[in-house]
XYZ file of C-alpha atoms in Angstrom:
516
model
C -34.615 -10.365 27.671
C -32.900 -8.054 30.171
C -30.667 -9.469 32.847
C -32.664 -10.278 36.007
C -32.689 -7.403 38.499
C -34.034 -9.680 41.230
C -34.139 -13.373 41.958
C -37.860 -13.308 42.780
C -40.497 -10.731 41.844
C -43.647 -10.857 43.966
C -46.807 -9.301 42.546
C -49.192 -8.245 45.315
C -48.409 -6.939 48.798
C -51.126 -8.498 50.939
C -50.312 -10.944 53.745
C -49.399 -13.706 51.274
C -46.945 -11.593 49.293
C -45.416 -10.019 52.395
C -44.948 -13.395 54.099
C -43.161 -14.735 51.029
C -41.013 -11.605 50.696
C -39.874 -11.807 54.344
C -39.120 -15.515 54.071
C -36.992 -14.945 50.957
C -35.269 -11.824 52.245
C -34.162 -13.532 55.456
C -32.528 -16.174 53.260
C -30.555 -13.470 51.408
C -32.543 -14.001 48.224
C -32.907 -10.860 46.128
C -36.604 -9.983 46.128
C -38.817 -7.193 44.811
C -42.470 -6.822 45.702
C -44.847 -4.635 43.701
C -48.480 -3.622 44.028
C -50.739 -1.831 41.572
C -52.366 0.279 44.299
C -51.114 3.872 44.559
C -51.220 3.603 48.351
C -51.383 0.824 50.898
C -54.966 -0.422 51.176
C -56.671 -0.649 54.550
C -58.416 -3.883 53.726
C -60.134 -5.510 56.683
C -62.103 -8.441 55.346
C -59.758 -10.936 57.035
C -60.059 -10.836 60.812
C -56.753 -12.417 61.728
C -54.395 -15.397 61.722
C -55.383 -18.862 62.861
C -53.151 -20.949 65.178
C -51.003 -22.346 62.358
C -50.457 -18.888 60.859
C -49.489 -17.623 64.303
C -46.760 -20.273 64.311
C -45.581 -18.971 60.930
C -45.579 -15.387 62.189
C -43.562 -16.459 65.225
C -40.938 -17.977 62.943
C -40.842 -14.747 60.905
C -40.125 -12.755 64.078
C -43.319 -10.697 64.351
C -45.463 -12.642 66.814
C -45.014 -10.192 69.709
C -46.138 -7.251 67.571
C -49.123 -9.195 66.213
C -50.297 -10.270 69.658
C -49.867 -6.740 71.041
C -51.776 -5.132 68.167
C -54.713 -7.533 68.293
C -56.874 -9.346 70.797
C -58.135 -12.804 71.603
C -61.437 -13.703 69.932
C -64.377 -12.160 71.728
C -67.452 -13.935 73.072
C -70.308 -13.933 70.564
C -73.561 -12.293 71.636
C -76.547 -13.545 69.640
C -79.802 -11.646 69.295
C -83.264 -12.308 67.903
C -85.690 -9.485 67.239
C -83.242 -7.184 68.994
C -83.223 -9.202 72.229
C -80.204 -11.033 73.641
C -80.645 -14.779 73.274
C -77.228 -16.167 74.202
C -73.585 -15.376 74.831
C -71.203 -17.986 73.460
C -67.438 -18.272 73.693
C -66.352 -21.070 71.334
C -62.837 -20.963 72.813
C -63.764 -21.090 76.484
C -62.210 -24.539 76.947
C -59.206 -23.899 74.691
C -55.809 -24.044 76.350
C -52.284 -24.004 74.896
C -50.600 -27.382 74.978
C -46.903 -28.264 74.954
C -47.076 -29.214 71.266
C -49.348 -26.343 70.130
C -48.668 -22.995 71.836
C -51.467 -21.106 70.070
C -54.847 -22.547 70.919
C -57.076 -19.989 69.199
C -56.958 -17.490 66.331
C -56.137 -13.852 66.936
C -58.193 -10.782 65.999
C -56.215 -8.106 64.166
C -57.179 -5.806 61.313
C -55.625 -6.964 58.051
C -54.234 -3.501 57.372
C -52.508 -3.547 60.780
C -51.052 -7.007 60.151
C -49.749 -5.756 56.812
C -48.117 -2.777 58.525
C -46.293 -5.124 60.880
C -45.160 -7.359 58.010
C -43.993 -4.373 55.933
C -41.949 -3.105 58.862
C -40.332 -6.517 59.250
C -39.572 -6.648 55.529
C -37.999 -3.185 55.690
C -35.529 -4.520 58.264
C -34.095 -6.568 55.384
C -33.889 -3.487 53.172
C -36.924 -4.380 51.019
C -39.920 -2.092 50.503
C -43.120 -2.490 48.550
C -43.117 -0.648 45.229
C -46.547 0.964 44.822
C -48.286 2.051 41.628
C -46.723 -0.809 39.671
C -49.460 -2.548 37.668
C -48.563 -5.736 35.822
C -49.742 -5.885 32.195
C -47.493 -8.513 30.614
C -45.317 -11.563 31.299
C -42.727 -13.230 29.102
C -40.335 -15.978 30.073
C -37.548 -18.104 28.675
C -35.402 -20.818 30.225
C -33.666 -18.438 32.625
C -35.711 -15.277 33.076
C -39.202 -13.881 33.492
C -39.816 -10.315 32.329
C -42.758 -8.468 33.857
C -44.120 -5.528 31.863
C -45.749 -2.727 33.844
C -47.951 0.176 32.859
C -45.902 3.079 31.589
C -43.508 0.824 29.721
C -41.347 -0.269 32.659
C -39.979 -3.799 32.847
C -38.669 -5.912 35.695
C -36.672 -9.053 35.008
C -36.405 -11.832 37.580
C -35.563 -15.498 37.722
C -38.991 -16.259 39.209
C -42.325 -14.432 39.561
C -44.998 -15.222 42.146
C -48.543 -13.929 41.750
C -49.956 -13.034 45.166
C -52.371 -10.541 43.618
C -55.747 -11.805 44.766
C -58.824 -13.390 43.272
C -58.708 -11.157 40.179
C -55.028 -11.998 39.701
C -53.405 -10.394 36.677
C -50.633 -12.995 36.897
C -53.096 -15.880 36.651
C -54.931 -14.269 33.749
C -51.716 -13.539 31.851
C -50.687 -17.173 32.310
C -54.039 -18.367 31.011
C -54.546 -20.647 34.020
C -58.204 -21.737 34.354
C -59.940 -20.725 37.588
C -62.819 -23.136 37.655
C -65.650 -22.968 40.145
C -68.849 -21.087 40.842
C -70.265 -17.903 42.318
C -73.406 -18.036 44.451
C -75.205 -14.798 43.640
C -77.797 -15.460 46.347
C -75.250 -15.633 49.177
C -74.322 -11.965 49.295
C -73.062 -9.704 52.058
C -72.111 -6.037 52.426
C -69.048 -5.180 54.495
C -67.187 -2.177 55.779
C -65.334 -0.545 58.640
C -67.656 1.655 60.654
C -67.600 4.018 63.604
C -70.286 3.156 66.155
C -70.916 4.346 69.696
C -73.065 2.532 72.214
C -72.680 -1.245 71.838
C -70.520 -3.169 74.305
C -67.010 -3.550 72.837
C -66.372 -6.682 74.861
C -68.421 -8.930 72.583
C -68.990 -9.709 68.910
C -72.625 -8.752 68.275
C -74.684 -10.932 65.942
C -78.244 -9.859 65.222
C -79.958 -12.531 63.138
C -83.577 -12.355 62.026
C -85.508 -14.468 59.570
C -85.026 -11.890 56.836
C -81.352 -11.079 57.365
C -78.874 -9.895 59.964
C -76.051 -7.627 61.050
C -72.712 -8.648 62.585
C -70.626 -6.072 64.437
C -67.166 -6.915 65.782
C -64.842 -4.409 67.508
C -61.604 -3.724 65.619
C -58.685 -4.169 68.051
C -56.530 -1.110 68.568
C -59.358 1.329 67.881
C -61.687 3.135 70.287
C -64.836 3.223 68.152
C -63.997 1.153 65.059
C -65.992 -1.942 64.178
C -66.142 -4.535 61.417
C -69.650 -4.371 59.929
C -71.099 -7.280 57.948
C -74.726 -7.631 56.940
C -77.112 -9.235 54.528
C -77.685 -6.530 51.902
C -80.728 -4.451 51.189
C -82.439 -5.319 47.932
C -83.996 -3.157 45.237
C -87.466 -3.538 43.745
C -86.218 -6.324 41.479
C -84.711 -8.208 44.415
C -81.115 -7.399 43.465
C -78.627 -6.641 46.271
C -78.134 -2.912 46.773
C -74.564 -1.585 46.872
C -73.145 -0.779 50.336
C -73.461 2.776 51.641
C -73.450 4.644 54.950
C -77.192 5.265 54.738
C -77.804 1.618 53.862
C -75.690 0.462 56.809
C -77.698 2.748 59.110
C -80.973 1.300 57.876
C -79.727 -2.269 58.279
C -78.413 -1.477 61.754
C -81.719 0.068 62.831
C -83.699 -2.812 61.347
C -81.811 -5.725 62.893
C -80.161 -4.249 66.004
C -83.239 -2.165 66.879
C -80.857 0.685 67.747
C -80.807 4.203 66.274
C -79.050 4.215 62.923
C -77.474 7.539 63.850
C -75.164 5.699 66.268
C -73.301 4.605 63.148
C -71.416 7.744 62.130
C -68.878 6.675 59.535
C -68.437 3.850 57.021
C -65.303 3.188 54.981
C -63.803 0.340 52.941
C -67.254 -0.517 51.649
C -67.480 -3.726 49.667
C -69.910 -6.377 48.543
C -69.133 -10.039 48.967
C -70.527 -13.065 47.178
C -69.560 -16.641 47.898
C -66.970 -17.684 45.335
C -65.520 -21.179 45.226
C -62.740 -21.413 42.647
C -59.446 -23.244 42.328
C -56.630 -22.762 39.834
C -55.948 -25.978 37.946
C -52.197 -25.498 38.410
C -49.961 -23.370 40.592
C -46.949 -23.180 38.308
C -46.284 -22.258 34.693
C -42.549 -22.423 34.059
C -40.893 -19.855 36.318
C -44.156 -18.261 37.456
C -46.180 -19.360 40.502
C -49.550 -18.552 42.048
C -50.241 -18.226 45.781
C -53.078 -17.136 48.051
C -56.332 -15.912 46.528
C -54.670 -15.869 43.104
C -54.754 -19.671 43.330
C -57.920 -20.331 45.354
C -60.974 -18.513 46.697
C -63.743 -19.869 48.870
C -66.361 -19.008 51.456
C -65.184 -16.850 54.351
C -66.749 -19.313 56.812
C -63.977 -20.489 59.111
C -61.666 -17.598 58.250
C -59.294 -19.638 56.088
C -58.710 -17.312 53.131
C -55.791 -15.189 54.346
C -54.479 -18.081 56.416
C -54.273 -20.479 53.487
C -52.352 -17.812 51.567
C -49.861 -17.234 54.388
C -49.250 -20.961 54.552
C -48.850 -21.167 50.745
C -46.070 -18.589 51.024
C -44.419 -20.446 53.910
C -44.346 -23.621 51.826
C -42.970 -21.919 48.699
C -40.331 -19.614 50.183
C -37.724 -22.163 51.240
C -38.163 -24.141 48.027
C -37.547 -21.095 45.846
C -34.515 -20.180 47.933
C -32.910 -23.628 47.819
C -33.497 -23.965 44.099
C -32.224 -20.459 43.326
C -28.993 -21.069 45.245
C -28.383 -24.490 43.727
C -28.898 -26.357 47.012
C -31.758 -28.393 45.544
C -32.792 -29.639 42.096
C -35.402 -27.695 40.077
C -37.859 -30.536 40.722
C -38.218 -29.250 44.286
C -40.378 -26.430 42.917
C -42.920 -28.925 41.595
C -43.631 -29.994 45.178
C -45.218 -26.611 45.913
C -48.242 -27.404 43.771
C -48.072 -31.068 44.760
C -48.436 -30.149 48.437
C -50.533 -27.006 48.455
C -53.158 -27.599 45.759
C -54.722 -30.551 47.643
C -54.788 -28.403 50.793
C -56.704 -25.699 48.896
C -59.132 -28.264 47.501
C -59.792 -29.546 51.003
C -60.167 -25.975 52.253
C -62.917 -25.374 49.676
C -64.746 -28.412 51.051
C -64.282 -27.348 54.690
C -65.451 -23.774 54.138
C -68.433 -24.870 52.059
C -69.512 -27.235 54.822
C -68.967 -24.606 57.527
C -71.054 -22.124 55.522
C -73.874 -24.635 55.240
C -73.677 -25.335 58.977
C -73.746 -21.622 59.823
C -76.659 -20.809 57.514
C -78.597 -23.641 59.101
C -77.679 -22.571 62.640
C -78.791 -18.949 62.288
C -82.287 -20.029 61.310
C -82.847 -20.756 64.992
C -82.576 -18.257 67.871
C -79.146 -18.546 69.468
C -77.390 -19.708 66.304
C -74.333 -17.751 65.184
C -70.884 -17.703 63.671
C -69.499 -20.162 66.210
C -70.954 -22.835 63.917
C -68.176 -22.007 61.446
C -65.439 -22.929 63.934
C -63.999 -26.426 64.139
C -60.470 -27.770 64.779
C -60.179 -28.088 60.989
C -60.096 -24.287 60.770
C -57.010 -24.059 63.022
C -54.625 -25.336 60.333
C -52.703 -27.523 62.789
C -53.712 -30.804 61.184
C -52.585 -29.990 57.664
C -49.849 -32.317 56.483
C -48.379 -33.629 53.237
C -48.374 -37.413 53.543
C -48.849 -37.773 49.776
C -45.846 -35.610 48.928
C -42.701 -36.805 47.197
C -40.943 -34.968 50.044
C -42.469 -37.404 52.543
C -40.561 -40.708 52.211
C -41.701 -43.711 54.206
C -41.079 -43.280 57.900
C -43.171 -42.865 61.019
C -43.313 -42.972 64.784
C -46.229 -43.831 67.020
C -47.662 -40.338 66.464
C -46.043 -38.782 63.392
C -45.496 -39.489 59.734
C -43.202 -37.723 57.313
C -45.111 -34.701 56.026
C -46.846 -33.888 59.318
C -46.611 -30.518 61.023
C -43.707 -30.712 63.475
C -44.963 -30.278 67.062
C -43.538 -27.871 69.612
C -42.370 -29.074 73.049
C -40.736 -27.523 76.132
C -37.079 -28.385 76.555
C -34.021 -26.857 78.181
C -30.575 -25.997 76.891
C -28.412 -28.927 77.962
C -25.419 -26.690 78.659
C -27.099 -23.829 80.559
C -30.402 -25.244 81.743
C -32.238 -22.270 80.251
C -35.755 -23.075 78.965
C -35.936 -23.545 75.228
C -38.882 -24.628 73.125
C -38.442 -26.767 70.027
C -40.000 -23.966 67.984
C -37.155 -21.721 69.125
C -34.684 -24.286 67.801
C -36.582 -24.488 64.510
C -36.863 -20.702 64.044
C -34.946 -19.401 61.062
C -34.203 -20.388 57.469
C -32.653 -23.788 58.108
C -33.411 -27.476 58.431
C -33.347 -28.889 61.961
C -32.173 -32.385 62.825
C -33.346 -33.796 66.144
C -31.554 -36.840 67.512
C -33.567 -38.603 70.217
C -31.244 -40.781 72.270
C -27.508 -41.244 72.697
C -27.282 -43.552 69.696
C -27.927 -40.639 67.338
C -24.754 -38.759 68.342
C -22.489 -39.868 65.457
C -25.176 -39.158 62.846
C -25.820 -35.702 64.319
C -22.137 -34.820 64.242
C -21.742 -36.099 60.688
C -24.783 -34.210 59.445
C -23.819 -30.984 61.226
C -20.302 -31.073 59.749
C -21.431 -31.969 56.231
C -24.284 -29.454 56.058
C -23.089 -26.482 58.091
C -25.099 -23.399 57.253
C -28.223 -25.205 56.111
C -28.861 -27.506 59.070
C -28.794 -27.291 62.846
C -28.489 -30.519 64.798
C -29.702 -31.066 68.357
C -29.230 -34.095 70.566
C -32.317 -34.566 72.719
C -31.420 -35.935 76.168
C -27.915 -36.874 75.022
C -25.851 -33.924 76.268
C -23.424 -31.843 74.215
C -23.100 -28.175 73.395
C -26.028 -28.319 70.996
C -28.089 -30.567 73.221
C -31.629 -30.186 74.511
C -32.986 -31.707 77.683
C -36.483 -33.051 77.236
C -38.797 -31.472 79.819
C -40.686 -34.336 81.423
C -40.479 -36.432 78.257
C -42.889 -34.118 76.461
C -40.756 -33.857 73.320
C -40.625 -37.643 73.004
C -44.352 -37.781 73.664
C -45.144 -35.146 71.019
C -43.035 -37.008 68.470
C -44.306 -40.452 69.433
C -40.869 -41.783 70.363
C -40.566 -44.243 73.240
C -38.176 -43.645 76.166
C -35.724 -46.303 74.961
C -35.898 -45.530 71.230
C -33.117 -43.769 69.310
C -34.546 -41.915 66.298
C -33.525 -39.127 63.910
C -36.183 -36.594 62.888
C -35.402 -34.042 60.168
C -37.574 -30.910 60.248
C -38.064 -28.901 57.057
C -37.640 -25.109 57.074
C -41.444 -24.756 57.037
C -41.625 -26.822 60.238
C -43.018 -29.988 58.715
C -41.433 -33.376 59.324
C -39.220 -34.200 56.368
C -37.683 -37.487 57.407
C -37.888 -40.034 60.215
C -34.880 -42.364 60.168
C -32.973 -44.879 62.294
C -30.460 -43.450 64.745
C -27.336 -43.971 62.667
C -28.650 -43.178 59.209
C -26.906 -39.885 58.472
C -26.810 -40.905 54.778
C -30.602 -40.665 54.640
C -30.361 -37.106 55.954
C -27.734 -36.210 53.343
C -29.791 -37.782 50.573
C -32.896 -35.888 51.637
C -31.094 -32.552 51.675
C -29.756 -33.215 48.180
C -33.238 -33.938 46.867
C -33.037 -37.714 46.743
C -36.513 -37.860 48.265
C -37.770 -36.493 44.942
C -35.969 -39.181 42.982
C -37.553 -41.956 45.052
C -41.086 -40.700 44.427
């Protein structure tokens, strides 16, 4: 096989692939990302990141651009027989909290999010290679060789398939993708130009025989996301999407002139698929995002689960590739993320059932798909071999690490915990003065891969807890001295006694894997 031209080759340049590429590139890992499309698609099926994905995007350095390019979720206006029945804002009571700064998802066209991620990736000197279709994979103990159409080859130490539900990577690996497709639950989708409806709400016209959903696309003057139950032919089969068909559906359910809809692009048909790959790794090749799992769109978890797959995998690939961790670390990607995908299939299936039941009655709508489970903030890895025994009153190893307002102990400037976590490193928090020696030992022994902060203990790298909210978020009493090690993906890795710097060193060397 040829000598690897890259450490990691990513196949597929959607949000999952781009997130992984950025995370690797910022760690100085050689990465290439390819896509079979001849040009960047303007896909818009996903409507935006959920609160946990917003936290990921903040860490990647693109949150300001994402927030500026999108909008907060809009109130939902429900209709029956063309008449307004109810306006509902499922987020009306939502407020950011000290431990969770993003209290709601964010509306942004997927193609716009991808533009922002590509621009961030380009800052690291990496660009998506278009027109590169994967047709073959071969691997040995050290290298994976990807064969492309036209006879080209790319060699890499690892390959990650982020190439969607019809993944060529998954098929070439022969990984089963078990599940089912519900042919009766069909929908036609597209981006449309419409004039007339109020752009301050998400319109949902539901009748007994179908419905139309129309949501304004942020950043456009007349663009809308169009989703509808399809027309059927004489045999009862769903008709393919078309501009004329969209006009007829719009006139039927909205009771508005179909001519108001003047343009329809990105037409697609959607059927409910629920499938899960039976493994996420074959040797040096991995699956992420829709290549590994697909499910109902209820709850908006498809793109978000993929982004969070990439966030989990990136630091593990980087540490293994640079020799900072044993190869067994890569097995924890499947160990942690496959159960999350399985649970996501259950959540989305239940949310779909709840929504289909709700829209049978006037006033029912897509708000039935929204629960705190769809925010992604409760996902943790308690079962993981990277989660050794250890807990506080509120947290266990494996949990998502909370945010909290603090201040720089030296300058008094405000500083959130998430700002301390940001970047490709582990973070060690020492609550209490008794953690000082362990913090200094860990910082000296692991310079470059770990940043240590004394919370309410002074020092140049100290943080002052704002009103005790950091201790509260982490479940640590005012008189307790505790070490908390935060993984690069902002999950709690280790909770240890104040002086146990050896536990921190052992964790960083992969000893947590050996204890499993």
